[in-house]
CSV table of C-alpha atoms in Angstrom, one decimal:
chain,number,residue,atom,x,y,z
A,206,UNK,CA,0.0,0.0,0.0
A,207,UNK,CA,1.4,3.4,-1.0
A,208,UNK,CA,1.4,6.3,1.4
A,209,UNK,CA,-1.3,8.2,-0.5
A,210,UNK,CA,-3.5,5.1,-0.4
A,211,UNK,CA,-3.1,4.9,3.3
A,212,UNK,CA,-4.1,8.6,3.7
A,213,UNK,CA,-7.2,8.1,1.5
A,214,UNK,CA,-8.2,5.0,3.3
A,215,UNK,CA,-7.8,6.2,6.9
A,216,UNK,CA,-8.2,10.0,6.5
A,217,UNK,CA,-4.8,10.8,8.1
A,218,UNK,CA,-1.2,10.8,7.0
A,219,UNK,CA,1.1,7.9,7.7
A,220,UNK,CA,3.0,8.4,10.8
A,221,UNK,CA,6.7,7.7,11.2
A,222,UNK,CA,7.2,4.1,12.3
A,223,UNK,CA,8.2,3.3,15.9
A,224,UNK,CA,11.8,2.2,16.3
A,225,UNK,CA,12.4,-1.5,15.8
A,226,UNK,CA,13.8,-2.0,19.3
A,227,UNK,CA,10.3,-1.3,20.7
A,228,UNK,CA,9.2,-4.7,19.3
A,229,UNK,CA,9.9,-8.2,20.4
A,230,UNK,CA,9.4,-9.5,16.9
A,231,UNK,CA,8.9,-8.0,13.4
A,232,UNK,CA,7.4,-10.6,11.0
A,233,UNK,CA,5.4,-10.6,7.8
A,234,UNK,CA,1.6,-10.8,7.7
A,235,UNK,CA,-0.1,-10.9,4.3
A,236,UNK,CA,-3.2,-8.7,4.0
A,237,UNK,CA,-5.4,-9.8,1.1
A,238,UNK,CA,-7.5,-6.7,0.6
A,239,UNK,CA,-8.6,-3.3,2.0
A,240,UNK,CA,-11.4,-4.8,4.1
A,241,UNK,CA,-9.1,-7.3,5.7
A,242,UNK,CA,-6.6,-4.5,6.4
A,243,UNK,CA,-9.2,-2.3,8.0
A,244,UNK,CA,-10.4,-5.2,10.2
A,245,UNK,CA,-6.9,-5.9,11.2
A,246,UNK,CA,-6.1,-2.3,12.2
A,247,UNK,CA,-9.3,-2.1,14.2
A,248,UNK,CA,-8.2,-5.1,16.2
A,249,UNK,CA,-4.8,-3.4,16.8
A,250,UNK,CA,-6.3,0.0,17.8
A,251,UNK,CA,-5.7,1.0,21.4
A,252,UNK,CA,-9.3,1.1,22.6
A,253,UNK,CA,-8.7,2.2,26.2
A,254,UNK,CA,-6.6,4.9,27.6
A,255,UNK,CA,-4.8,4.4,30.9
A,256,UNK,CA,-6.1,6.4,33.8
A,257,UNK,CA,-2.6,6.4,35.4
A,258,UNK,CA,-0.8,7.6,32.3
A,259,UNK,CA,1.2,4.4,32.0
A,260,UNK,CA,1.7,3.0,28.5
A,261,UNK,CA,-0.1,-0.2,27.7
A,262,UNK,CA,-1.4,-1.9,24.6
A,263,UNK,CA,-5.1,-2.4,25.3
A,264,UNK,CA,-6.1,-3.3,21.8
A,265,UNK,CA,-8.4,-6.3,21.2
A,266,UNK,CA,-5.6,-8.2,19.6
A,267,UNK,CA,-2.9,-7.6,22.2
A,268,UNK,CA,-4.4,-6.6,25.6
A,269,UNK,CA,-4.0,-10.2,27.0
A,270,UNK,CA,-0.3,-10.2,26.0
A,271,UNK,CA,0.7,-6.8,27.4
A,272,UNK,CA,1.4,-5.2,30.8
A,273,UNK,CA,1.9,-1.6,31.7
A,274,UNK,CA,5.0,0.2,30.5
A,275,UNK,CA,7.7,-1.9,28.9
A,276,UNK,CA,6.9,-5.1,30.8
A,277,UNK,CA,6.1,-8.2,28.9
A,278,UNK,CA,4.1,-11.3,29.6
A,279,UNK,CA,5.4,-14.8,29.2
A,280,UNK,CA,2.8,-15.6,26.6
A,281,UNK,CA,3.7,-12.5,24.7
A,282,UNK,CA,7.4,-13.5,24.7
A,283,UNK,CA,6.5,-17.0,23.5
A,284,UNK,CA,4.4,-15.6,20.7
A,285,UNK,CA,7.3,-13.4,19.6
A,286,UNK,CA,9.6,-16.5,19.7
A,287,UNK,CA,7.1,-18.3,17.4
A,288,UNK,CA,7.3,-15.4,14.9
A,289,UNK,CA,11.1,-15.4,15.1
A,290,UNK,CA,11.0,-18.9,13.6
A,291,UNK,CA,8.8,-17.7,10.7
A,292,UNK,CA,11.3,-14.9,10.0
A,293,UNK,CA,14.3,-17.4,10.0
A,294,UNK,CA,12.6,-19.8,7.7
A,295,UNK,CA,11.8,-17.1,5.2
A,296,UNK,CA,15.4,-15.8,5.3
A,297,UNK,CA,16.7,-19.3,4.5
A,298,UNK,CA,14.2,-19.6,1.7
A,299,UNK,CA,15.0,-16.1,0.4
A,300,UNK,CA,11.4,-15.0,0.7
A,301,UNK,CA,11.6,-11.8,2.8
A,302,UNK,CA,13.0,-9.4,0.2
A,303,UNK,CA,14.8,-6.5,1.7
A,304,UNK,CA,16.0,-7.4,5.3
A,305,UNK,CA,16.1,-3.7,6.1
A,306,UNK,CA,12.3,-3.5,6.1
A,307,UNK,CA,12.3,-5.9,9.0
A,308,UNK,CA,15.2,-4.3,10.8
A,309,UNK,CA,17.2,-7.4,10.4
A,310,UNK,CA,20.9,-7.4,11.3
A,311,UNK,CA,22.0,-10.7,9.9
A,312,UNK,CA,25.3,-12.3,10.6
A,313,UNK,CA,27.4,-13.5,7.7
A,314,UNK,CA,27.4,-17.0,9.1
A,315,UNK,CA,23.6,-17.3,9.1
A,316,UNK,CA,23.4,-19.4,5.9
A,317,UNK,CA,25.8,-21.8,7.5
A,318,UNK,CA,23.9,-22.6,10.7
A,319,UNK,CA,23.3,-26.2,11.5
A,320,UNK,CA,19.8,-27.4,12.6
A,321,UNK,CA,19.7,-30.4,14.9
A,322,UNK,CA,17.0,-32.0,17.1
A,323,UNK,CA,17.5,-33.9,20.3
A,324,UNK,CA,15.1,-36.3,22.1
A,325,UNK,CA,15.3,-38.4,25.2
A,326,UNK,CA,13.0,-40.8,27.0
A,327,UNK,CA,13.3,-41.5,30.7
A,328,UNK,CA,11.8,-44.1,33.0
A,329,UNK,CA,8.5,-42.7,34.3
A,330,UNK,CA,8.4,-45.2,37.2
A,331,UNK,CA,11.6,-43.9,38.8
A,332,UNK,CA,10.7,-43.5,42.5
A,333,UNK,CA,14.1,-42.2,43.7
A,334,UNK,CA,14.3,-38.8,45.5
A,335,UNK,CA,14.3,-35.8,43.2
A,336,UNK,CA,18.0,-35.0,43.8
A,337,UNK,CA,19.0,-38.5,42.5
A,338,UNK,CA,16.7,-38.3,39.5
A,339,UNK,CA,18.2,-35.0,38.5
A,340,UNK,CA,21.8,-36.1,39.0
A,341,UNK,CA,21.3,-39.4,37.3
A,342,UNK,CA,18.2,-39.6,35.1
A,343,UNK,CA,17.2,-43.1,34.1
A,344,UNK,CA,17.5,-42.6,30.3
A,345,UNK,CA,15.8,-45.3,28.2
A,346,UNK,CA,16.9,-44.0,24.8
A,347,UNK,CA,18.3,-40.9,23.1
A,348,UNK,CA,18.5,-39.6,19.6
A,349,UNK,CA,19.7,-36.7,17.6
A,350,UNK,CA,18.9,-35.8,14.0
A,351,UNK,CA,20.7,-33.3,11.7
A,352,UNK,CA,18.8,-31.6,9.0
A,353,UNK,CA,19.5,-30.1,5.6
A,354,UNK,CA,18.5,-26.5,5.6
A,355,UNK,CA,15.6,-25.5,3.4
A,356,UNK,CA,16.2,-23.4,0.3
A,357,UNK,CA,14.1,-21.4,-2.2
A,358,UNK,CA,13.3,-24.7,-4.0
A,359,UNK,CA,13.6,-27.4,-1.3
A,360,UNK,CA,12.1,-28.1,2.1
A,361,UNK,CA,13.7,-29.2,5.3
A,362,UNK,CA,15.1,-32.8,5.0
A,363,UNK,CA,17.0,-35.3,7.1
A,364,UNK,CA,20.7,-35.5,6.7
A,365,UNK,CA,21.6,-38.1,9.3
A,366,UNK,CA,20.2,-39.5,12.5
A,367,UNK,CA,21.4,-41.7,15.4
A,368,UNK,CA,19.2,-43.6,17.9
A,369,UNK,CA,20.8,-45.1,21.0
A,370,UNK,CA,19.2,-47.4,23.6
A,371,UNK,CA,20.9,-47.5,27.0
A,372,UNK,CA,22.2,-50.9,27.7
A,373,UNK,CA,21.7,-50.6,31.5
A,374,UNK,CA,18.0,-49.7,31.0
A,375,UNK,CA,17.1,-51.7,27.9
A,376,UNK,CA,14.7,-54.0,29.8
A,377,UNK,CA,12.8,-51.1,31.4
A,378,UNK,CA,9.5,-49.8,29.9
A,379,UNK,CA,7.0,-47.1,30.6
A,380,UNK,CA,3.6,-48.4,31.7
A,381,UNK,CA,0.7,-47.7,29.4
A,382,UNK,CA,2.9,-46.8,26.5
A,383,UNK,CA,4.7,-48.8,23.8
A,384,UNK,CA,8.3,-48.8,22.7
A,385,UNK,CA,8.3,-48.1,19.0
A,386,UNK,CA,10.8,-49.4,16.5
A,387,UNK,CA,13.0,-46.8,14.8
A,388,UNK,CA,12.1,-47.5,11.2
A,389,UNK,CA,14.0,-44.6,9.7
A,390,UNK,CA,17.5,-46.0,10.7
A,391,UNK,CA,19.4,-48.3,12.8
A,392,UNK,CA,19.3,-48.5,16.6
A,393,UNK,CA,22.5,-48.9,18.6
A,394,UNK,CA,22.7,-50.3,22.2
A,395,UNK,CA,25.4,-48.5,24.2
A,396,UNK,CA,26.3,-48.1,27.8
A,397,UNK,CA,25.9,-44.8,29.7
A,398,UNK,CA,29.6,-44.0,29.7
A,399,UNK,CA,29.6,-44.2,25.9
A,400,UNK,CA,26.5,-42.0,25.6
A,401,UNK,CA,28.2,-39.4,27.9
A,402,UNK,CA,31.2,-39.4,25.6
A,403,UNK,CA,29.0,-39.1,22.5
A,404,UNK,CA,27.0,-36.2,23.8
A,405,UNK,CA,30.1,-34.3,24.9
A,406,UNK,CA,31.7,-34.8,21.5
A,407,UNK,CA,28.4,-33.7,19.8
A,408,UNK,CA,28.3,-30.4,21.6
A,409,UNK,CA,32.0,-29.7,21.8
A,410,UNK,CA,33.1,-26.3,20.6
A,411,UNK,CA,34.3,-26.5,17.0
A,412,UNK,CA,38.0,-25.9,16.3
A,413,UNK,CA,37.1,-23.0,14.0
A,414,UNK,CA,36.0,-20.2,16.2
A,415,UNK,CA,34.2,-18.6,13.2
A,416,UNK,CA,31.9,-21.6,12.9
A,417,UNK,CA,28.2,-20.8,12.8
A,418,UNK,CA,26.1,-21.8,15.9
A,419,UNK,CA,23.7,-24.7,16.1
A,420,UNK,CA,19.9,-24.4,16.3
A,421,UNK,CA,18.8,-27.3,18.6
A,422,UNK,CA,15.2,-28.3,18.4
A,423,UNK,CA,13.8,-30.0,21.6
A,424,UNK,CA,10.6,-31.0,23.3
A,425,UNK,CA,11.0,-29.1,26.6
A,426,UNK,CA,13.9,-26.7,27.1
A,427,UNK,CA,14.3,-27.2,30.9
A,428,UNK,CA,14.0,-30.9,30.8
A,429,UNK,CA,16.5,-31.2,27.9
A,430,UNK,CA,19.0,-29.0,29.7
A,431,UNK,CA,18.7,-31.0,32.8
A,432,UNK,CA,19.5,-34.3,31.1
A,433,UNK,CA,22.4,-32.8,29.2
A,434,UNK,CA,23.8,-31.3,32.4
A,435,UNK,CA,23.6,-34.8,34.0
A,436,UNK,CA,25.6,-36.1,31.0
A,437,UNK,CA,28.3,-33.5,31.5
A,438,UNK,CA,27.3,-31.1,28.8
A,439,UNK,CA,27.5,-27.4,30.0
A,440,UNK,CA,24.5,-25.5,28.6
A,441,UNK,CA,25.0,-22.3,30.7
A,442,UNK,CA,25.9,-20.2,27.7
A,443,UNK,CA,23.3,-21.5,25.4
A,444,UNK,CA,20.4,-19.2,24.4
A,445,UNK,CA,16.7,-20.0,24.5
A,446,UNK,CA,15.9,-17.2,21.9
A,447,UNK,CA,17.2,-16.6,18.4
A,448,UNK,CA,16.5,-12.8,18.7
A,449,UNK,CA,20.1,-11.7,18.5
A,450,UNK,CA,20.7,-14.1,15.5
A,451,UNK,CA,18.1,-12.1,13.6
A,452,UNK,CA,18.4,-8.5,15.0
A,453,UNK,CA,21.9,-8.4,16.5
A,454,UNK,CA,22.5,-7.5,20.1
A,455,UNK,CA,20.1,-4.5,20.1
A,456,UNK,CA,17.5,-6.4,22.1
A,457,UNK,CA,14.3,-4.6,23.3
A,458,UNK,CA,14.4,-3.7,27.0
A,459,UNK,CA,16.5,-6.7,28.1
A,460,UNK,CA,20.1,-6.9,29.1
A,461,UNK,CA,20.4,-10.5,27.9
A,462,UNK,CA,18.2,-13.6,27.2
A,463,UNK,CA,21.0,-16.1,27.7
A,464,UNK,CA,20.6,-18.6,30.4
A,465,UNK,CA,22.9,-17.5,33.2
A,466,UNK,CA,22.0,-20.0,35.8
A,467,UNK,CA,24.6,-20.7,38.4
A,468,UNK,CA,27.2,-23.3,37.8
A,469,UNK,CA,25.9,-25.3,40.8
A,470,UNK,CA,22.6,-25.8,39.1
A,471,UNK,CA,24.2,-26.7,35.8
A,472,UNK,CA,26.9,-29.1,37.1
A,473,UNK,CA,25.9,-32.6,38.1
A,474,UNK,CA,27.7,-34.4,40.9
A,475,UNK,CA,30.2,-37.0,40.1
A,476,UNK,CA,28.7,-40.4,39.9
A,477,UNK,CA,30.0,-43.9,40.0
A,478,UNK,CA,30.4,-46.0,36.9
A,479,UNK,CA,30.0,-44.0,33.7
A,480,UNK,CA,30.1,-40.7,35.6
A,481,UNK,CA,30.2,-37.4,33.7
A,482,UNK,CA,32.4,-34.6,34.7
A,483,UNK,CA,31.2,-31.3,33.2
A,484,UNK,CA,33.5,-29.8,30.6
A,485,UNK,CA,34.4,-26.1,30.8
A,486,UNK,CA,31.7,-23.8,29.5
A,487,UNK,CA,31.5,-23.5,25.7
A,488,UNK,CA,32.8,-20.2,24.4
A,489,UNK,CA,30.3,-18.1,22.4
A,490,UNK,CA,31.2,-17.9,18.7
A,491,UNK,CA,32.0,-14.3,17.7
A,492,UNK,CA,30.1,-13.1,20.8
A,493,UNK,CA,27.1,-15.4,20.0
A,494,UNK,CA,26.0,-18.5,22.0
A,495,UNK,CA,27.3,-21.7,20.5
A,496,UNK,CA,23.8,-23.3,20.6
A,497,UNK,CA,20.3,-21.7,20.3
A,498,UNK,CA,17.6,-23.9,21.8
A,499,UNK,CA,14.1,-23.8,20.1
A,500,UNK,CA,11.4,-25.5,22.3
A,501,UNK,CA,9.1,-27.0,19.6
A,502,UNK,CA,6.7,-28.1,22.3
A,503,UNK,CA,6.3,-24.5,23.5
A,504,UNK,CA,5.8,-23.3,19.9
A,505,UNK,CA,3.0,-25.8,19.5
A,506,UNK,CA,1.4,-25.0,22.9
A,507,UNK,CA,1.6,-21.3,22.3
A,508,UNK,CA,-0.1,-21.5,18.9
A,509,UNK,CA,-2.8,-23.9,20.1
A,510,UNK,CA,-3.5,-21.9,23.2
A,511,UNK,CA,-4.4,-24.8,25.5
A,512,UNK,CA,-2.9,-27.9,27.0
A,513,UNK,CA,-3.0,-31.0,24.8
A,514,UNK,CA,-4.7,-34.2,26.2
A,515,UNK,CA,-1.8,-36.4,25.1
A,516,UNK,CA,1.3,-34.2,25.4
A,517,UNK,CA,3.8,-36.3,23.5
A,518,UNK,CA,5.9,-35.6,20.4
A,519,UNK,CA,4.0,-38.1,18.4
A,520,UNK,CA,0.5,-36.8,19.5
A,521,UNK,CA,1.5,-33.2,18.8
A,522,UNK,CA,2.9,-34.2,15.4
A,523,UNK,CA,-0.4,-35.9,14.5
A,524,UNK,CA,-2.3,-32.8,15.6
A,525,UNK,CA,-0.2,-30.8,13.1
A,526,UNK,CA,-1.2,-33.3,10.4
A,527,UNK,CA,2.4,-34.4,9.8
A,528,UNK,CA,2.8,-37.8,8.0
A,529,UNK,CA,6.0,-39.8,8.2
A,530,UNK,CA,7.0,-43.4,7.7
A,531,UNK,CA,7.5,-43.7,11.4
A,532,UNK,CA,3.8,-43.1,12.0
A,533,UNK,CA,2.6,-45.8,9.7
A,534,UNK,CA,0.4,-48.6,11.1
A,535,UNK,CA,3.0,-51.3,11.1
A,536,UNK,CA,5.9,-49.6,12.7
A,537,UNK,CA,5.5,-50.4,16.4
A,538,UNK,CA,6.4,-53.5,18.4
A,539,UNK,CA,3.3,-55.4,19.2
A,540,UNK,CA,0.7,-53.4,17.3
A,541,UNK,CA,0.0,-50.1,15.6
A,542,UNK,CA,1.5,-46.9,16.9
A,543,UNK,CA,-0.4,-44.7,19.3
A,544,UNK,CA,0.0,-41.2,20.5
A,545,UNK,CA,1.5,-42.4,23.8
A,546,UNK,CA,4.1,-44.6,22.1
A,547,UNK,CA,7.7,-43.6,22.4
A,548,UNK,CA,11.0,-43.8,20.5
A,549,UNK,CA,13.6,-41.0,20.7
A,550,UNK,CA,14.6,-41.8,17.1
A,551,UNK,CA,11.1,-41.1,15.8
A,552,UNK,CA,10.7,-38.1,18.1
A,553,UNK,CA,13.9,-36.3,17.1
A,554,UNK,CA,13.0,-36.7,13.5
A,555,UNK,CA,9.4,-35.4,14.0
A,556,UNK,CA,10.6,-32.4,16.0
A,557,UNK,CA,12.3,-31.0,12.9
A,558,UNK,CA,9.2,-31.5,10.7
A,559,UNK,CA,7.0,-29.9,13.4
A,560,UNK,CA,9.3,-26.9,13.7
A,561,UNK,CA,9.4,-26.4,9.9
A,562,UNK,CA,5.7,-26.9,9.5
A,563,UNK,CA,4.8,-24.3,12.0
A,564,UNK,CA,7.5,-21.8,11.0
A,565,UNK,CA,6.6,-22.2,7.3
A,566,UNK,CA,2.9,-21.3,7.9
A,567,UNK,CA,1.1,-18.0,8.3
A,568,UNK,CA,1.3,-15.8,11.4
A,569,UNK,CA,0.5,-17.4,14.7
A,570,UNK,CA,-3.2,-16.2,15.0
A,571,UNK,CA,-4.0,-16.9,11.4
A,572,UNK,CA,-2.4,-20.3,11.6
A,573,UNK,CA,-4.4,-21.2,14.8
A,574,UNK,CA,-7.6,-20.4,13.0
A,575,UNK,CA,-6.7,-22.5,10.0
A,576,UNK,CA,-5.6,-25.5,12.0
A,577,UNK,CA,-8.3,-25.7,14.7
A,578,UNK,CA,-11.4,-24.1,13.2
A,579,UNK,CA,-13.7,-27.1,12.8
A,580,UNK,CA,-15.0,-25.7,9.4
A,581,UNK,CA,-11.5,-25.7,8.0
A,582,UNK,CA,-8.9,-28.4,7.3
A,583,UNK,CA,-5.2,-28.6,6.7
A,584,UNK,CA,-3.1,-30.7,4.4
A,585,UNK,CA,-0.6,-33.2,5.8
A,586,UNK,CA,3.2,-32.9,5.8
A,587,UNK,CA,4.6,-35.9,4.1
A,588,UNK,CA,8.0,-37.3,4.9
A,589,UNK,CA,7.4,-40.9,3.8
A,590,UNK,CA,10.0,-41.1,1.1
A,591,UNK,CA,13.5,-41.5,2.7
A,592,UNK,CA,15.2,-40.8,-0.7
A,593,UNK,CA,13.4,-37.5,-1.4
A,594,UNK,CA,15.4,-34.3,-1.2
A,595,UNK,CA,12.3,-32.6,0.2
A,596,UNK,CA,10.9,-34.5,3.1
A,597,UNK,CA,8.7,-31.9,4.7
A,598,UNK,CA,5.7,-30.7,2.7
A,599,UNK,CA,5.3,-26.9,2.9
A,600,UNK,CA,2.0,-25.2,3.3
A,601,UNK,CA,0.2,-24.1,0.1
A,602,UNK,CA,1.8,-20.6,0.4
A,603,UNK,CA,5.0,-22.2,-0.9
A,604,UNK,CA,3.4,-22.7,-4.3
A,605,UNK,CA,3.4,-19.0,-5.0
A,606,UNK,CA,6.2,-17.7,-2.7
A,607,UNK,CA,5.8,-16.0,0.6
A,608,UNK,CA,2.1,-15.3,0.4
A,609,UNK,CA,0.2,-16.2,3.5
A,610,UNK,CA,-3.1,-15.2,1.9
A,611,UNK,CA,-2.8,-18.3,-0.4
A,612,UNK,CA,-3.2,-20.4,2.8
A,613,UNK,CA,-6.9,-20.7,2.0
A,614,UNK,CA,-8.8,-23.5,3.7
A,615,UNK,CA,-11.2,-23.7,0.8
A,616,UNK,CA,-8.3,-24.8,-1.4
A,617,UNK,CA,-6.9,-27.4,1.0
A,618,UNK,CA,-7.4,-31.1,0.8
A,619,UNK,CA,-8.8,-33.0,3.7
A,620,UNK,CA,-6.5,-33.8,6.6
A,621,UNK,CA,-4.7,-37.1,6.6
A,622,UNK,CA,-5.2,-38.1,2.9
A,623,UNK,CA,-4.3,-41.6,1.9
A,624,UNK,CA,-1.6,-40.4,-0.4
A,625,UNK,CA,0.7,-37.5,0.5
A,626,UNK,CA,0.3,-34.3,-1.4
A,627,UNK,CA,3.4,-32.8,-3.1
A,628,UNK,CA,3.4,-29.1,-3.2
A,629,UNK,CA,5.8,-27.1,-5.4
A,630,UNK,CA,8.2,-24.8,-3.4
A,631,UNK,CA,9.3,-22.6,-6.3
A,632,UNK,CA,9.5,-19.0,-5.2
A,633,UNK,CA,7.8,-16.1,-7.0
A,634,UNK,CA,8.4,-12.5,-6.2
A,635,UNK,CA,5.8,-10.2,-4.7
A,636,UNK,CA,5.1,-6.6,-5.4
A,637,UNK,CA,5.7,-4.9,-2.1
A,638,UNK,CA,4.4,-1.5,-1.1
A,639,UNK,CA,6.1,1.1,1.1
A,640,UNK,CA,3.8,1.2,4.2
A,641,UNK,CA,4.7,-1.0,7.2
A,642,UNK,CA,2.5,-0.5,10.3
A,643,UNK,CA,4.7,-0.2,13.4
A,644,UNK,CA,2.4,1.6,15.8
A,645,UNK,CA,2.1,-0.2,19.1
A,646,UNK,CA,0.3,2.8,20.7
A,647,UNK,CA,2.4,2.5,23.8
A,648,UNK,CA,2.8,-1.3,23.8
A,649,UNK,CA,5.6,-3.5,22.7
A,650,UNK,CA,3.8,-6.7,21.7
A,651,UNK,CA,2.3,-5.7,18.3
A,652,UNK,CA,3.7,-7.6,15.3
A,653,UNK,CA,4.8,-5.6,12.3
A,654,UNK,CA,2.7,-6.2,9.2
A,655,UNK,CA,4.1,-5.9,5.7
A,656,UNK,CA,1.7,-5.5,2.8
A,657,UNK,CA,1.7,-6.4,-0.9
A,658,UNK,CA,-0.1,-3.8,-3.1
A,659,UNK,CA,-3.8,-4.3,-2.7
A,660,UNK,CA,-5.7,-5.3,-5.7
A,661,UNK,CA,-8.0,-2.6,-7.0
């Protein structure tokens, strides 16, 4: 939308945008037409004025996510983190156009980042005292998967994966759930001491100090850190937010997002056989954390807005309509797979596809409506062909480039089709206007919207 169009539509001149550091996230939202734009702006209008004079975003869209002044809510920060993933995916797919329009300060190593996922399963019947369970968790299996980054013409795909069953605990099982076979690769049986060594090697600082950081996808940030700490991996300098990866160190109203927990809480005690002694803290690479954790479970829960009945990786993946060979009817030991089945190999693989699926879609509110409105349905994400270079099916917006308006439920096939749908990911350029609404009206939680030129 051009500036004169904005003036004609709203009867006032376009105001200078607020500085980018007033926002927790700046991400693209496609507005299809003038009516939709007007409705969106009405939802973002600050409807109430503070009697005390304190700034607060009281718009219908954001009042539940804002506090007075520059304070932020946890849900607001989680929503911003969700949008950061959308920005990152569009950078990797070269769909954002001019990074300046989103106030991005991208590091030269960004195209070289590695994306990995990590999953563990522990024994649920462990009745030891909490201190012992934290120091020495009863790990049943562990898995990590490394992915090939998406590009303008390809989706996220699996590069390699490892699945390890702990020899000491191989006879244990979790009541009420099934151990699933890892059909996407081989399963190794190793003792705990070997797993400790493998994990420390996996997260060791690279010899090249200029190496790009790792994005680590997990199902529960706190739980994953706890297990890694028990295995002797120091996570104290890891970050739980990719903000500075996108926008540099000019973070809004925070001194730092890095986890600066005490070394006492991060360092497990020495244990007997197979004990892990923590390594020295990993150095940040060029001032950045060596690892950025993305909590895929938190992304899913933030978008859904309520607790899931079966809060497992497999159940959440099914809810996101993801298809994978690991979820086929004949993959489990002793029967068909269920949402409460477990296999870290399957789970680490699915975490990547879940992350990509959510990040590839429209903005968080629009995506929520499309996914869980009973009158609308979503296509599945198919990863059933292990030889394919594109193992995660993008939303329909990929067929025409970065266009969230094409994510139309009327054009979507029914969920869970018998045969996976292949969607082209070829990019097409969009004609962008020069108006970007950045007017939080005293709040900090409003997401920036970019507009293509409205059709007359």
